[in-house]
CSV table of C-alpha atoms in Angstrom, one decimal:
chain,number,residue,atom,x,y,z
A,178,LYS,CA,99.6,119.4,114.6
A,179,HIS,CA,101.0,115.3,114.3
A,180,PRO,CA,98.2,112.6,114.8
A,181,SER,CA,98.0,111.9,118.8
A,182,THR,CA,98.2,108.4,119.6
A,183,THR,CA,94.8,108.8,121.5
A,184,THR,CA,92.2,110.5,119.0
A,185,THR,CA,93.6,109.2,115.6
A,186,ASN,CA,92.7,105.9,113.4
A,187,THR,CA,94.9,105.7,110.6
A,188,ASN,CA,94.9,102.5,108.7
A,189,THR,CA,97.8,101.0,106.6
A,190,SER,CA,96.7,103.1,102.9
A,191,GLY,CA,96.9,106.3,104.9
A,192,THR,CA,93.6,107.0,105.9
A,193,THR,CA,93.0,109.2,108.9
A,194,ASN,CA,89.8,110.0,110.8
A,195,THR,CA,89.0,110.9,114.4
A,196,ASN,CA,85.9,108.6,114.7
A,197,THR,CA,85.9,107.1,118.0
A,198,SER,CA,83.4,104.2,116.5
A,199,ASN,CA,86.4,103.2,114.8
A,200,LYS,CA,89.6,101.3,116.3
A,201,VAL,CA,91.9,104.3,118.0
A,202,LEU,CA,95.5,103.6,117.6
A,203,GLY,CA,97.4,102.6,120.6
A,204,ILE,CA,101.0,103.2,120.3
A,205,PRO,CA,104.0,104.0,122.3
A,206,LYS,CA,104.2,107.2,123.8
A,207,GLU,CA,108.0,107.2,123.0
A,208,LEU,CA,107.8,106.4,119.4
A,209,TRP,CA,104.9,109.1,119.2
A,210,ARG,CA,106.8,111.5,120.8
A,211,MET,CA,109.8,111.1,118.5
A,212,CYS,CA,108.1,111.2,115.2
A,213,ASP,CA,106.1,114.3,116.4
A,214,TYR,CA,109.5,116.0,117.1
A,215,LEU,CA,110.6,115.3,113.6
A,216,TYR,CA,107.0,116.4,112.3
A,217,SER,CA,107.1,119.4,114.1
A,218,HIS,CA,110.6,120.4,112.2
A,219,LYS,CA,111.1,121.5,108.8
A,220,LEU,CA,112.1,118.4,107.1
A,221,SER,CA,111.9,120.1,103.7
A,222,GLU,CA,115.2,121.8,104.6
A,223,GLU,CA,117.0,119.0,106.0
A,224,GLU,CA,119.2,116.2,103.8
A,225,ASP,CA,119.4,112.8,104.0
A,226,ILE,CA,116.7,112.1,107.1
A,227,PHE,CA,117.1,108.6,108.4
A,228,GLN,CA,120.4,108.5,106.4
A,229,GLN,CA,122.9,110.6,108.3
A,230,LEU,CA,124.0,109.0,111.9
A,231,GLY,CA,123.2,111.4,115.1
A,232,THR,CA,125.6,112.4,117.8
A,233,GLU,CA,126.0,109.9,120.7
A,234,SER,CA,125.4,112.4,123.3
A,235,GLU,CA,122.4,113.7,122.1
A,236,ILE,CA,120.7,110.3,121.7
A,237,ILE,CA,121.9,109.7,125.4
A,238,LYS,CA,120.0,112.4,126.3
A,239,ILE,CA,117.0,111.7,124.2
A,240,ARG,CA,116.7,108.2,125.8
A,241,GLU,CA,116.8,109.9,129.0
A,242,ALA,CA,114.0,112.1,128.6
A,243,LEU,CA,112.2,109.3,127.1
A,244,ASP,CA,112.8,106.9,130.2
A,245,ILE,CA,111.4,109.9,132.6
A,246,GLY,CA,109.0,111.6,130.5
A,247,CYS,CA,110.7,115.1,130.6
A,248,PRO,CA,110.9,117.5,127.6
A,249,PHE,CA,113.5,116.8,125.0
A,250,PRO,CA,116.4,119.1,125.5
A,251,LYS,CA,116.6,122.2,122.9
A,252,PHE,CA,118.1,122.1,119.7
A,253,ILE,CA,118.3,118.2,119.5
A,254,SER,CA,119.5,117.5,115.9
A,255,ILE,CA,116.8,115.7,113.9
A,256,HIS,CA,119.4,113.2,112.4
A,257,SER,CA,120.0,112.5,116.4
A,258,MET,CA,116.0,111.8,116.9
A,259,ALA,CA,115.7,109.7,113.4
A,260,GLU,CA,118.4,107.7,114.6
A,261,SER,CA,116.9,107.3,118.1
A,262,ILE,CA,113.5,106.0,116.0
A,263,ILE,CA,115.8,103.3,114.4
A,264,ARG,CA,117.0,102.6,117.5
A,265,PHE,CA,113.9,101.8,119.1
A,266,PHE,CA,112.7,99.4,116.8
A,267,GLU,CA,115.9,97.4,116.9
A,268,CYS,CA,115.6,97.2,120.7
A,269,LEU,CA,112.0,95.8,120.4
A,270,GLU,CA,112.2,92.1,121.8
A,271,GLU,CA,110.2,91.0,118.5
A,272,PRO,CA,110.2,93.2,115.2
A,273,VAL,CA,107.3,95.2,113.9
A,274,ILE,CA,106.5,92.4,111.7
A,275,PRO,CA,106.6,89.2,113.7
A,276,TYR,CA,109.2,86.8,112.5
A,277,SER,CA,106.5,84.2,112.1
A,278,PHE,CA,105.2,86.5,109.2
A,279,HIS,CA,108.5,86.6,107.2
A,280,SER,CA,108.6,83.5,105.2
A,281,VAL,CA,105.3,84.3,103.8
A,282,ILE,CA,105.8,87.8,103.2
A,283,LEU,CA,109.1,86.7,101.4
A,284,THR,CA,106.7,84.5,99.3
A,285,TYR,CA,104.0,87.3,98.4
A,286,TYR,CA,106.5,90.2,98.7
A,287,SER,CA,105.5,91.2,95.2
A,288,ASN,CA,101.8,91.5,95.6
A,289,PRO,CA,100.0,94.7,97.0
A,290,GLU,CA,96.6,93.0,98.2
A,291,ALA,CA,98.4,90.1,100.0
A,292,ALA,CA,100.8,92.6,101.4
A,293,HIS,CA,98.0,94.5,103.1
A,294,LEU,CA,96.0,91.2,104.2
A,295,LEU,CA,99.0,89.9,105.9
A,296,VAL,CA,99.7,93.4,107.9
A,297,ILE,CA,95.6,93.0,108.8
A,298,ASP,CA,96.3,89.8,110.6
A,299,LEU,CA,98.8,91.3,112.7
A,300,ASN,CA,98.2,91.6,116.4
A,301,PRO,CA,96.8,94.7,117.4
A,302,ILE,CA,99.6,96.3,118.7
A,303,HIS,CA,102.0,95.4,115.8
A,304,TYR,CA,99.2,96.9,113.5
A,305,ASN,CA,99.1,100.1,115.3
A,306,VAL,CA,102.7,100.6,115.3
A,307,PHE,CA,103.0,99.5,111.8
A,308,ALA,CA,100.4,101.8,110.4
A,309,TYR,CA,101.1,104.5,112.4
A,310,PHE,CA,104.6,104.5,111.3
A,311,MET,CA,103.7,104.1,107.7
A,312,ALA,CA,101.6,107.1,107.7
A,313,PHE,CA,104.5,108.8,109.5
A,314,LEU,CA,106.7,108.0,106.5
A,315,ARG,CA,104.5,108.9,103.9
A,316,GLU,CA,104.1,112.5,105.4
A,317,THR,CA,108.2,112.5,105.6
A,318,VAL,CA,108.4,111.7,102.0
A,319,ARG,CA,105.5,114.6,101.4
A,320,GLN,CA,107.4,117.2,103.5
A,321,SER,CA,111.1,116.3,102.3
A,322,ASN,CA,109.8,118.3,98.6
A,323,GLY,CA,111.9,115.2,97.1
A,324,LYS,CA,115.2,115.1,99.3
A,325,ILE,CA,114.0,111.6,100.1
A,326,SER,CA,112.1,108.9,98.3
A,327,PRO,CA,110.1,106.3,99.6
A,328,GLU,CA,112.5,103.8,98.0
A,329,ILE,CA,114.8,105.2,100.0
A,330,LEU,CA,112.9,105.0,103.4
A,331,ALA,CA,111.8,101.2,102.5
A,332,SER,CA,115.7,100.3,101.9
A,333,ILE,CA,116.1,101.4,105.5
A,334,PHE,CA,113.3,100.4,107.3
A,335,ALA,CA,113.4,96.8,105.9
A,336,ASP,CA,115.9,95.5,107.9
A,337,VAL,CA,114.6,97.5,111.2
A,338,LEU,CA,110.7,96.9,110.5
A,339,LEU,CA,111.4,93.1,109.9
A,340,ARG,CA,114.5,92.4,111.3
A,341,ASP,CA,116.0,89.5,111.1
A,342,GLY,CA,116.3,86.8,114.4
A,343,VAL,CA,119.6,86.6,116.1
A,344,GLU,CA,120.0,82.9,114.9
A,345,ASP,CA,120.1,84.2,111.4
A,346,VAL,CA,123.2,84.5,109.4
A,347,SER,CA,123.8,88.1,108.6
A,348,ASP,CA,125.0,87.0,105.0
A,349,LYS,CA,121.7,85.2,104.5
A,350,LYS,CA,119.7,88.7,104.0
A,351,TYR,CA,121.9,89.3,100.9
A,352,GLU,CA,121.2,86.0,98.9
A,353,THR,CA,119.0,85.8,95.8
A,354,ASP,CA,116.6,83.4,95.1
A,355,HIS,CA,116.2,82.0,91.5
A,356,ASN,CA,115.2,85.4,89.9
A,357,GLY,CA,118.0,87.2,91.5
A,358,VAL,CA,116.1,88.8,94.4
A,359,SER,CA,117.7,89.1,97.7
A,360,VAL,CA,115.6,88.7,100.8
A,361,MET,CA,116.5,92.6,101.5
A,362,LYS,CA,115.3,93.6,98.3
A,363,LYS,CA,112.1,91.4,98.7
A,364,LYS,CA,111.3,93.1,102.3
A,365,SER,CA,111.9,96.3,100.8
A,366,THR,CA,109.6,96.2,98.1
A,367,PHE,CA,106.8,94.6,100.6
A,368,LEU,CA,107.3,98.1,102.6
A,369,MET,CA,107.0,99.8,99.2
A,370,HIS,CA,103.2,98.8,98.8
A,371,PHE,CA,102.6,100.9,102.3
A,372,LEU,CA,104.7,104.1,101.3
A,373,LYS,CA,103.1,104.9,97.9
């Protein structure tokens, strides 16, 4: 069974336990329900998870089920559910990794120790969501039997979990530094520290 939001502790390196003396991860129920749906389906039989677009009519039904707290309709495509997860993150007022962390992350993106220390400094809500979702993505890779790689997931979610502010120029993410490394590459490298 997929980890519960009220009984599971998961740190950024993937260790999970149910010791209530430790801090329990509290995450949005909507996110847990969508991840649980994907977890309960056979990801090993699916191609291009998080890469294929979902069906708009199904995505609307997923959103309605989340809004009123009813079960998801039967036979929802996992691609519609996966896209709904991406849209969930995109609709947050502030990204999971807040804007105030971005400049430091872009400086120390290649340092795994610094990356983990930065995440520890997140407020509890952001930390819980990040730790939970990284653990979920690692499990997605494991279940996929090689059909999806950590590198692909890192590139997909770099622009979601570390979303730029509306005032940022869209082309800026593809600009490179003096070493030829783009902002997007730095963000995906940062996420890779948590997906291995």
